[in-house]
JSON list of C-alpha atoms and ligand atoms in Angstrom, two decimals:
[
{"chain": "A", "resi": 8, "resn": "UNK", "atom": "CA", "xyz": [0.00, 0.00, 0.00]},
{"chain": "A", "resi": 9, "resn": "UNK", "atom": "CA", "xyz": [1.18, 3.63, -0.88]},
{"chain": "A", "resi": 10, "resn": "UNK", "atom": "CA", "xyz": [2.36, 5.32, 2.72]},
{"chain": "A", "resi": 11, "resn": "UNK", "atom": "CA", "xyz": [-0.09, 8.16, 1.89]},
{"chain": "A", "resi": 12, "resn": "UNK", "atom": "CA", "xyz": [-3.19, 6.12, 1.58]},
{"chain": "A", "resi": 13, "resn": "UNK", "atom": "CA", "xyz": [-1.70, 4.93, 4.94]},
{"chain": "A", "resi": 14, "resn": "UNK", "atom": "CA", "xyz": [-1.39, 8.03, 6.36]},
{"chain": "A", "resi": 15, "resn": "UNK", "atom": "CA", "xyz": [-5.22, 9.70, 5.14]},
{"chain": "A", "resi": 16, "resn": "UNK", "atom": "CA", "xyz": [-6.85, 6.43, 6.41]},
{"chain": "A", "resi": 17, "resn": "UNK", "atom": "CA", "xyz": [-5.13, 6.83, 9.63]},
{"chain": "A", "resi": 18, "resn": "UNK", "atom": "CA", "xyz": [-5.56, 10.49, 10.04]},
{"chain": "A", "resi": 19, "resn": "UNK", "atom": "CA", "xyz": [-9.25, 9.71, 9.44]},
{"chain": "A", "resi": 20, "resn": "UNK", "atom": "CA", "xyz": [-10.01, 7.25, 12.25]},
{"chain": "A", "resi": 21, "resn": "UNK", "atom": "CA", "xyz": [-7.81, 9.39, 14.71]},
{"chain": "A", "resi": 22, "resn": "UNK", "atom": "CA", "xyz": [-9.77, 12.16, 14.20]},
{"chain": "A", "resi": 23, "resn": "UNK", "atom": "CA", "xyz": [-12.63, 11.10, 15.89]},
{"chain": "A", "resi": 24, "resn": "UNK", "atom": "CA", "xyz": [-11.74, 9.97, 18.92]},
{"chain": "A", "resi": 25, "resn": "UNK", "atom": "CA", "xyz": [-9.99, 13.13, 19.38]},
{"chain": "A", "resi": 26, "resn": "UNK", "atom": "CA", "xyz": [-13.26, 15.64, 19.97]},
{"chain": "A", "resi": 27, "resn": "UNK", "atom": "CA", "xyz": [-14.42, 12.56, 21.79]},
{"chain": "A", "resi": 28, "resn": "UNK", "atom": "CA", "xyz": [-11.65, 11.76, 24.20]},
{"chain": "A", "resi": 29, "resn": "UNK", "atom": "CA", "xyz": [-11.03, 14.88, 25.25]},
{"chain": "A", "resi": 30, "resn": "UNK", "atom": "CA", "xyz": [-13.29, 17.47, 26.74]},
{"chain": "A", "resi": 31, "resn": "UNK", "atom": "CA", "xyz": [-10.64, 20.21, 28.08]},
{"chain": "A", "resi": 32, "resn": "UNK", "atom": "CA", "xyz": [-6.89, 20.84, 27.63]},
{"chain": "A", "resi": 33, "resn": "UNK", "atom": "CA", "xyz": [-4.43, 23.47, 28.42]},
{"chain": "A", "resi": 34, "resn": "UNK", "atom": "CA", "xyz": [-2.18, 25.20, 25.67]},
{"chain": "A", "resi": 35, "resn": "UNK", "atom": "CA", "xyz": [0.61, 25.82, 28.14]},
{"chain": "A", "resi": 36, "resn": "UNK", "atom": "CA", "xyz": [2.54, 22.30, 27.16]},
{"chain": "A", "resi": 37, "resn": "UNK", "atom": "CA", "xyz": [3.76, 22.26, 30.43]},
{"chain": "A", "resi": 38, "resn": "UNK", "atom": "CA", "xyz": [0.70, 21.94, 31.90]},
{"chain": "A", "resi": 39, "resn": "UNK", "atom": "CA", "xyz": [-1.20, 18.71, 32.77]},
{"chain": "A", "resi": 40, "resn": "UNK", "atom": "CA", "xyz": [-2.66, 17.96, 30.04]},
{"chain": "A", "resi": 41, "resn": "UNK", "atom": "CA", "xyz": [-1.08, 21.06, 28.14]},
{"chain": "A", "resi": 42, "resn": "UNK", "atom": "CA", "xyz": [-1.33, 20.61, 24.42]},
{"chain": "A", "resi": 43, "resn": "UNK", "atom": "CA", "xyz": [2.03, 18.90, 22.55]},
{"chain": "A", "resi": 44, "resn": "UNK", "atom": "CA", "xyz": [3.07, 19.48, 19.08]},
{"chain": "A", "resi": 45, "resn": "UNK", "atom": "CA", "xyz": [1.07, 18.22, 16.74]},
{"chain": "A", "resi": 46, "resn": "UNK", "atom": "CA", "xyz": [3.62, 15.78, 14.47]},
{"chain": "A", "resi": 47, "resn": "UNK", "atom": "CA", "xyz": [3.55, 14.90, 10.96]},
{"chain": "A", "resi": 48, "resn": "UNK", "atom": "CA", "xyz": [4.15, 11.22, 10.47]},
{"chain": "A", "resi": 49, "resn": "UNK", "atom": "CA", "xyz": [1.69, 9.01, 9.91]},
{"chain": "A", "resi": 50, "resn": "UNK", "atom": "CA", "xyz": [-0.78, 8.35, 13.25]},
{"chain": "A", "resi": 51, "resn": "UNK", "atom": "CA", "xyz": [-1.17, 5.42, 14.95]},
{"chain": "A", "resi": 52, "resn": "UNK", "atom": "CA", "xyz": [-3.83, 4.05, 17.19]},
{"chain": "A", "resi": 53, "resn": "UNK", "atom": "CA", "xyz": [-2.00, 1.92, 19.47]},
{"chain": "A", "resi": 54, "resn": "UNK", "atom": "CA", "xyz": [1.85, 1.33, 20.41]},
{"chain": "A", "resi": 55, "resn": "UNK", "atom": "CA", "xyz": [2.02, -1.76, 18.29]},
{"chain": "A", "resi": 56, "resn": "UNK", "atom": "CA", "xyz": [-0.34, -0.52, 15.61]},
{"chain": "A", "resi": 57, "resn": "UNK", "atom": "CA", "xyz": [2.57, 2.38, 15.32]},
{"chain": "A", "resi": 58, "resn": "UNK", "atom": "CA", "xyz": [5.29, -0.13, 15.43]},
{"chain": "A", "resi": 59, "resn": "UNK", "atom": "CA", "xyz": [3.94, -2.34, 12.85]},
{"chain": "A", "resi": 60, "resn": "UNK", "atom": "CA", "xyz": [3.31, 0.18, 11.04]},
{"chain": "A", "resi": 61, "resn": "UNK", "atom": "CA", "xyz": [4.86, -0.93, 7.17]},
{"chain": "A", "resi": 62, "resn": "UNK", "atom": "CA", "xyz": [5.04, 3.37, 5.67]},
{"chain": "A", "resi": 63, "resn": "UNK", "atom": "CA", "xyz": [7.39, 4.33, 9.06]},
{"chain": "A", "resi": 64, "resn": "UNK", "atom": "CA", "xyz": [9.66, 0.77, 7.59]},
{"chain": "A", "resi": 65, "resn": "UNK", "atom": "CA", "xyz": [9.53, 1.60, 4.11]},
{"chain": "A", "resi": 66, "resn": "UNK", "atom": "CA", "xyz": [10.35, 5.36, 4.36]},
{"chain": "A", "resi": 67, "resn": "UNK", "atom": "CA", "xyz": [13.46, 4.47, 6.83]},
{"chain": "A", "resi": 68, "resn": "UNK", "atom": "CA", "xyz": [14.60, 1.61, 4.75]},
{"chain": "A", "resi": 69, "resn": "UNK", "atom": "CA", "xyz": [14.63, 3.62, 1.46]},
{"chain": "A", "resi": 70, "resn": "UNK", "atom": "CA", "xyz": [15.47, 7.14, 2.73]},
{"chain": "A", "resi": 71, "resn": "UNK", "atom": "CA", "xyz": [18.52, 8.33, 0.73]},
{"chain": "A", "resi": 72, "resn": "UNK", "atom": "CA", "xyz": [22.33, 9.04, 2.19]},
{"chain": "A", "resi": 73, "resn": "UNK", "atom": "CA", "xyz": [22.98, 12.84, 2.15]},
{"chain": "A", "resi": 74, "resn": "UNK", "atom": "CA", "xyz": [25.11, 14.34, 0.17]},
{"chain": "A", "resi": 75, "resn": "UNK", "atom": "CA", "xyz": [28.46, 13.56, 2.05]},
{"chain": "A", "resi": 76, "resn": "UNK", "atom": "CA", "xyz": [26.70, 10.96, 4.58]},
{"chain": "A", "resi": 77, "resn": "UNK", "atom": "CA", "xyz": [26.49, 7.57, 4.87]},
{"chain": "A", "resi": 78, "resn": "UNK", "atom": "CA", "xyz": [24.01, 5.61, 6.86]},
{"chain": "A", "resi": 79, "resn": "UNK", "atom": "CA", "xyz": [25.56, 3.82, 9.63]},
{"chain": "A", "resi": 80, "resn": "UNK", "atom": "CA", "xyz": [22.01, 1.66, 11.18]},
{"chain": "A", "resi": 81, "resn": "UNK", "atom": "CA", "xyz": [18.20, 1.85, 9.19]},
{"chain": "A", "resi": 82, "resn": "UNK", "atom": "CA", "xyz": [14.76, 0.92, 10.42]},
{"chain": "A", "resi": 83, "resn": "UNK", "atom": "CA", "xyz": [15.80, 0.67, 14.31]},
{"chain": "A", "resi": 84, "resn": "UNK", "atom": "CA", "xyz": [13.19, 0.80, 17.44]},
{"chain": "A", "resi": 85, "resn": "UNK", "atom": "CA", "xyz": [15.47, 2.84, 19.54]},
{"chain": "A", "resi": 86, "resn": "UNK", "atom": "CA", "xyz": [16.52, 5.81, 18.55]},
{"chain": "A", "resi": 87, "resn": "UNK", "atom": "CA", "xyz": [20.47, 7.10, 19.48]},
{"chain": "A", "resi": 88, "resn": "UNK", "atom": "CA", "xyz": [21.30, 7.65, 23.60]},
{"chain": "A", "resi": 89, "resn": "UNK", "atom": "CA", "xyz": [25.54, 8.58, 23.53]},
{"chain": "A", "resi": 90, "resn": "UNK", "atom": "CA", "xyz": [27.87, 11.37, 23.67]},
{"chain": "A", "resi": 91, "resn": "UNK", "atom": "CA", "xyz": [27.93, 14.36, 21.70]},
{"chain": "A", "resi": 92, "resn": "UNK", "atom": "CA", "xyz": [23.83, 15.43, 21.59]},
{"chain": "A", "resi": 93, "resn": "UNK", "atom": "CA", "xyz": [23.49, 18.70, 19.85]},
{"chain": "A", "resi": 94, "resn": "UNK", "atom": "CA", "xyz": [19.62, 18.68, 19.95]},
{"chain": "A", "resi": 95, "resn": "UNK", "atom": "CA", "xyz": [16.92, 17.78, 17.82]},
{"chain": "A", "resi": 96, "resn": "UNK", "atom": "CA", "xyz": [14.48, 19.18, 15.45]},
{"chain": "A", "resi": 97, "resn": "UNK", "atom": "CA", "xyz": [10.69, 18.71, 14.62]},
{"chain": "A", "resi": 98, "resn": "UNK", "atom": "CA", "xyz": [10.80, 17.44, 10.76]},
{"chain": "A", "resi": 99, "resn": "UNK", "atom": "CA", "xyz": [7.45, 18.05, 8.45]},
{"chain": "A", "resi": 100, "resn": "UNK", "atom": "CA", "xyz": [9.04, 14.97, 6.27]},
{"chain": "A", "resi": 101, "resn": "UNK", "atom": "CA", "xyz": [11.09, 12.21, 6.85]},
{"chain": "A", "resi": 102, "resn": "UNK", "atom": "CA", "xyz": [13.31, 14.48, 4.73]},
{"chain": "A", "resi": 103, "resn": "UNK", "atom": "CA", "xyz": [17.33, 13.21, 5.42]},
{"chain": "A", "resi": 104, "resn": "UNK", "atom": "CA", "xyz": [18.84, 15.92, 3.57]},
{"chain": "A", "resi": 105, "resn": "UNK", "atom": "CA", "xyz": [17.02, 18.27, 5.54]},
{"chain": "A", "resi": 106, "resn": "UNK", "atom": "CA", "xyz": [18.31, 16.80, 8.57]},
{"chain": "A", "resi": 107, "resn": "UNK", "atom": "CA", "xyz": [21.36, 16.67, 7.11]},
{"chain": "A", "resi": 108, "resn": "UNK", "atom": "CA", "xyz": [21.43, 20.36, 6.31]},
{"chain": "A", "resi": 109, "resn": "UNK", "atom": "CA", "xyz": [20.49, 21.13, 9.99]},
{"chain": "A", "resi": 110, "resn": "UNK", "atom": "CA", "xyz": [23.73, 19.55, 10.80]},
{"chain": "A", "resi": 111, "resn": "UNK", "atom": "CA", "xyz": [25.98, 20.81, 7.89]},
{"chain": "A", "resi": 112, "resn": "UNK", "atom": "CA", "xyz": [24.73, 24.08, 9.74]},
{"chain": "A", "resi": 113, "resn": "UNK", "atom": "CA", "xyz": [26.02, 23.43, 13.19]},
{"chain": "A", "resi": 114, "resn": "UNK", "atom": "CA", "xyz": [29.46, 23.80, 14.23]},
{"chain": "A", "resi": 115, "resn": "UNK", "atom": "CA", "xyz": [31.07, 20.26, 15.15]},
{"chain": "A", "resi": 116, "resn": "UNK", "atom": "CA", "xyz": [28.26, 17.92, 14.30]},
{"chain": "A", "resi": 117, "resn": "UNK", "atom": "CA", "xyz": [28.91, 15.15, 12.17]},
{"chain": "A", "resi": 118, "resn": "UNK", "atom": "CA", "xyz": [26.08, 12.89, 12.19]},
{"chain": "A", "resi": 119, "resn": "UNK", "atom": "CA", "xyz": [21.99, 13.05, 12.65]},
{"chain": "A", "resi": 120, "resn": "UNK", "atom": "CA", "xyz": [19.75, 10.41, 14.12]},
{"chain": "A", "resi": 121, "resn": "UNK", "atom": "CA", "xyz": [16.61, 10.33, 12.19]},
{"chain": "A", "resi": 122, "resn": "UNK", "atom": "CA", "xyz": [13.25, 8.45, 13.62]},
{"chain": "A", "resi": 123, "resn": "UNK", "atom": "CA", "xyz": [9.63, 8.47, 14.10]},
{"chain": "A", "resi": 124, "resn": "UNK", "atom": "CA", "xyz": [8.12, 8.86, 17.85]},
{"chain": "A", "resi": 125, "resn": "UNK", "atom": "CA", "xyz": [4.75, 8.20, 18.68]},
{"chain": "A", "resi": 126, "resn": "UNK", "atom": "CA", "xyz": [4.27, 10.90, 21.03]},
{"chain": "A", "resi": 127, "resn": "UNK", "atom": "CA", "xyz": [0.91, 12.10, 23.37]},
{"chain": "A", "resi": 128, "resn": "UNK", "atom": "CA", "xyz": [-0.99, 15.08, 21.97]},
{"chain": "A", "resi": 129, "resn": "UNK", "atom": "CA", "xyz": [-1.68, 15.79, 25.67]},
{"chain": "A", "resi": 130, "resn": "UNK", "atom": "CA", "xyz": [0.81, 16.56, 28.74]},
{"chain": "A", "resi": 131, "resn": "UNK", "atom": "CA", "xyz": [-0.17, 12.75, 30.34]},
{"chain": "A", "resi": 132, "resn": "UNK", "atom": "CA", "xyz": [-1.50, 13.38, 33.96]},
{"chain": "A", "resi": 133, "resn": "UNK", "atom": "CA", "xyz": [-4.50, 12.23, 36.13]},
{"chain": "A", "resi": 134, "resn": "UNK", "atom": "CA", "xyz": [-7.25, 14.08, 34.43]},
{"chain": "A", "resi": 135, "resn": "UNK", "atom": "CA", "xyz": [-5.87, 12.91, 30.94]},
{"chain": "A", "resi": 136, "resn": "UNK", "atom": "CA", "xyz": [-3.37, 9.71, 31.67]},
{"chain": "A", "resi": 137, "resn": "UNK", "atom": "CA", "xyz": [-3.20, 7.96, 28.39]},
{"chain": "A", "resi": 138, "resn": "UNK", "atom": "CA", "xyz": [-4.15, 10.87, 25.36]},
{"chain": "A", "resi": 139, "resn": "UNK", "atom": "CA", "xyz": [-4.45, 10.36, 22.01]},
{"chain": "A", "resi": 140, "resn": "UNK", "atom": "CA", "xyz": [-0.98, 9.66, 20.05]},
{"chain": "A", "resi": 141, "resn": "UNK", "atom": "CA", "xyz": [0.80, 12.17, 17.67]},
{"chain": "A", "resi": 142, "resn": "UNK", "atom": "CA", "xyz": [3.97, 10.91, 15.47]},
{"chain": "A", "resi": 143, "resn": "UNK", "atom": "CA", "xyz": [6.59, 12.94, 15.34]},
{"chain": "A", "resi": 144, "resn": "UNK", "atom": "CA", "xyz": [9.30, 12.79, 13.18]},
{"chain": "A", "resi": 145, "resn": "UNK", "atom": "CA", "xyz": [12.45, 14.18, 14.75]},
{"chain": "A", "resi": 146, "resn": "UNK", "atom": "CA", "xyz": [16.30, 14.58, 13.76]},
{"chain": "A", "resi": 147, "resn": "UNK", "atom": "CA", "xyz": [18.98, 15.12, 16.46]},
{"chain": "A", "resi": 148, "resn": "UNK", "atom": "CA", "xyz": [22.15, 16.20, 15.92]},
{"chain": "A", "resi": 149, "resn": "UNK", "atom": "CA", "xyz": [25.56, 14.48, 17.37]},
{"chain": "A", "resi": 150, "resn": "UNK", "atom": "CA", "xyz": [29.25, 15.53, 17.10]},
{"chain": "A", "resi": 151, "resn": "UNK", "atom": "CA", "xyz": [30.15, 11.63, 17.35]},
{"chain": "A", "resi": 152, "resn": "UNK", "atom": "CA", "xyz": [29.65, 9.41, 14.93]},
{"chain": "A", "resi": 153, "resn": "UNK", "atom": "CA", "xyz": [26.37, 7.29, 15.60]},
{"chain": "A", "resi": 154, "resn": "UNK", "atom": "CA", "xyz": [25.93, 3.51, 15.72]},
{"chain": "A", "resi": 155, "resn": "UNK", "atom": "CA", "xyz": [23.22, 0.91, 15.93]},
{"chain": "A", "resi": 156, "resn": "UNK", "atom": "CA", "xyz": [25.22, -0.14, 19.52]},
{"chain": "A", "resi": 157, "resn": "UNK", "atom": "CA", "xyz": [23.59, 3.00, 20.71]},
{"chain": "A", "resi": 158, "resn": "UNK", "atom": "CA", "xyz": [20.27, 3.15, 18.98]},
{"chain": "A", "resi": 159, "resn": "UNK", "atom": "CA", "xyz": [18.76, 1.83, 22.02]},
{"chain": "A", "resi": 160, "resn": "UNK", "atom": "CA", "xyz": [16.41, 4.56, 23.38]},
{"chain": "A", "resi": 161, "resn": "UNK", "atom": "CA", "xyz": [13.38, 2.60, 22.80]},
{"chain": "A", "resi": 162, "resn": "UNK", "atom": "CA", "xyz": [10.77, 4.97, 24.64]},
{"chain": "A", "resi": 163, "resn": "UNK", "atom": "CA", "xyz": [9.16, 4.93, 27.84]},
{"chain": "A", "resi": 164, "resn": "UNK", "atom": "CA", "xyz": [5.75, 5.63, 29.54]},
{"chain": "A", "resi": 165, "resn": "UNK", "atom": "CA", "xyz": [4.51, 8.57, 30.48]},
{"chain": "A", "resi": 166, "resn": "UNK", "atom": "CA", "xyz": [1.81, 7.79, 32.84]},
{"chain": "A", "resi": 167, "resn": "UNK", "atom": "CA", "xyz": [-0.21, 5.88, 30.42]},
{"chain": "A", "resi": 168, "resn": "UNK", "atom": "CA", "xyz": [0.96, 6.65, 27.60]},
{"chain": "A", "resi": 169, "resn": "UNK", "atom": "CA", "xyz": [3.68, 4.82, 25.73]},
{"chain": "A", "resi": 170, "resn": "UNK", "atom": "CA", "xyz": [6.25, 6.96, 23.65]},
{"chain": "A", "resi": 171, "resn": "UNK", "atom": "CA", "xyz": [7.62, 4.34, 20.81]},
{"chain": "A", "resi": 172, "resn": "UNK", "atom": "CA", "xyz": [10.38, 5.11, 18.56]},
{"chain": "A", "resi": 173, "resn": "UNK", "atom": "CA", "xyz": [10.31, 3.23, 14.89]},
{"chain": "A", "resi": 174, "resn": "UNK", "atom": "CA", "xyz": [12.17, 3.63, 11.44]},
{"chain": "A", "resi": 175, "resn": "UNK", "atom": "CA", "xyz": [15.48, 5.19, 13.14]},
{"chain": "A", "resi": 176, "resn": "UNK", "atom": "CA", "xyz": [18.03, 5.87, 10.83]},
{"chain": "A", "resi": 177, "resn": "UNK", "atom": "CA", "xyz": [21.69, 7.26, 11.74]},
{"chain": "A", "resi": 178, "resn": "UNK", "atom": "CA", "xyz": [24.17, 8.65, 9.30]},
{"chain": "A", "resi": 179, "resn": "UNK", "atom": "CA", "xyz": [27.47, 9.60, 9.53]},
{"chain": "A", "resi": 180, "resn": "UNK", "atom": "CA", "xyz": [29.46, 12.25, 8.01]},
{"chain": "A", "resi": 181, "resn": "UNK", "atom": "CA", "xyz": [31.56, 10.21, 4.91]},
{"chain": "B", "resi": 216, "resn": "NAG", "atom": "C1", "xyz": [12.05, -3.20, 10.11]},
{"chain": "B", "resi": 216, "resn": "NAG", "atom": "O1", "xyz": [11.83, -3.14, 11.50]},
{"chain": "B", "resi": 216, "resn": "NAG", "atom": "C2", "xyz": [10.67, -3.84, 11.94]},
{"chain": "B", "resi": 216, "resn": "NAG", "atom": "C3", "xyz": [10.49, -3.54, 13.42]},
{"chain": "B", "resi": 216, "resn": "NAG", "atom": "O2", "xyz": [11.59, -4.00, 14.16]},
{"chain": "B", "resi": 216, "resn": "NAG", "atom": "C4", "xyz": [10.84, -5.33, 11.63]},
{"chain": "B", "resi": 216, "resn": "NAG", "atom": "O3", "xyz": [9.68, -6.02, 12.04]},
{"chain": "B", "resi": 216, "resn": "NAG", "atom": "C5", "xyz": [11.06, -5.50, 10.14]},
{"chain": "B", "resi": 216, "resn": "NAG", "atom": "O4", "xyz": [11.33, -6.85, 9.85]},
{"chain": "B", "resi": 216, "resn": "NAG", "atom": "C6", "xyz": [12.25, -4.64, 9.68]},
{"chain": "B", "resi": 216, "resn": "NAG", "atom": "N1", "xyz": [12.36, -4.71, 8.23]},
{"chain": "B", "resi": 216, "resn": "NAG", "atom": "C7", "xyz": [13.51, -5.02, 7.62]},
{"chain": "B", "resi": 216, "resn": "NAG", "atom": "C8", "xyz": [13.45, -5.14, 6.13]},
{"chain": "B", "resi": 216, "resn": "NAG", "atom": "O5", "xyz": [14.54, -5.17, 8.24]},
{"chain": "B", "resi": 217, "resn": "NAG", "atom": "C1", "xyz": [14.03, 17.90, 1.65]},
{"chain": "B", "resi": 217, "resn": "NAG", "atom": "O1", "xyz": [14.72, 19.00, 2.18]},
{"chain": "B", "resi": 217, "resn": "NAG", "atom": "C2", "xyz": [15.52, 19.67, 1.22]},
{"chain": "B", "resi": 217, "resn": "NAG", "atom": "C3", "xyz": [16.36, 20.69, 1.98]},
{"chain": "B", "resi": 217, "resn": "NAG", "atom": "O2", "xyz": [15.58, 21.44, 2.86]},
{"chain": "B", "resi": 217, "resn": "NAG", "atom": "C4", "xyz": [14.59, 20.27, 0.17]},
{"chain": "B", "resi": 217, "resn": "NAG", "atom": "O3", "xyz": [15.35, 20.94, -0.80]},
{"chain": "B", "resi": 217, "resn": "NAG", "atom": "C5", "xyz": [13.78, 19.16, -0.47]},
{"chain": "B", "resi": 217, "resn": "NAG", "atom": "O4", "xyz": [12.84, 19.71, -1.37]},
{"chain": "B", "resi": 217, "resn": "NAG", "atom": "C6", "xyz": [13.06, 18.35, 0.57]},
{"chain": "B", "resi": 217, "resn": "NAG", "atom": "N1", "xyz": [12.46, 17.18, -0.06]},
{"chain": "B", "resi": 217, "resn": "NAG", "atom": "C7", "xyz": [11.18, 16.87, 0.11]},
{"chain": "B", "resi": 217, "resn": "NAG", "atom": "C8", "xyz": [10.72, 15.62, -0.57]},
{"chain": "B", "resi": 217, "resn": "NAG", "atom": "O5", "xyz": [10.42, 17.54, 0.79]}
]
């Protein structure tokens, strides 16, 4: 199946259960409950429903090697935990030259982690402990060469709430 079809038909059973789900939020993200970013990666219902999820493999697996980059690890569940962090961006699109230009841009880094997480679209708390899932699709910068050995940030729960990473990719300046 094409990953857009994927994403539309997803994006129109989340929908739904969004206005019913949730009654009140706050917009300070800090906040219980406080309103998250809204990602652009395809939805998922469930942990394992994101997981399984065949457009988040596919668009890891075929995602091209910047300019100058090669890819080190593809299609991982953990996305990178070592030295050197620089920080991450939120991506519109699985885009690895963008990513790659992020880093080009910053002084010392040499390689980008690249992933989908299935994030809440709620601050998880009491009054809202397991909200409705978001995917975001992130890219965080290192000035250390990345590995699969150290792809192994593979989420945690927040109250509720699983956060999942899938279709991590790491590349590494050539
Ligand atoms: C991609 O990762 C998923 C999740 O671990 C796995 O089930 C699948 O077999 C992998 N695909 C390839 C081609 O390695
Ligand atoms: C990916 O990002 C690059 C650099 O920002 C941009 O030129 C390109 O059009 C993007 N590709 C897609 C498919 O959005």
């Amino acid at each position: 199946m094409h990953a857009f079809t994927l994403l539309f038909a997803g994006l129109a059973a989340a929908s739904p259960m969004l206005i019913e789900r949730q009654s009140s939020f706050s917009t300070d993200p800090n906040a219980d409950c406080g309103m998250q970013p809204f990602g652009f990666g395809p939805p998922s219902t469930t942990d394992t429903n994101f997981e399984q999820n065949p457009a988040i493999q596919f668009i890891s697996l075929a995602a091209p090697a910047p300019k100058n980059y090669a890819a080190a690890f593809r299609n991982q569940t953990g996305s990178s935990q070592q030295a050197g962090y620089q920080g991450y961006y939120n991506l519109m699109t699985y885009n690895t030259t963008q990513c790659a230009g992020y880093c080009n841009a910053v002084s010392g880094c040499t390689a980008f982690n690249i992933y989908f997480e299935r994030d809440p679209l709620l601050n998880p708390a009491a009054a809202c402990p397991n909200p409705i899932a978001t995917t975001n699709i992130k890219c965080s910068l290192y000035s250390q060469s990345v590995s699969q050995a150290t792809a192994t940030n593979q989420g945690q729960y927040r109250d509720q709430f699983h956060v999942v990473i899938a279709g991590s990719d790491g590349f590494n300046q050539s």
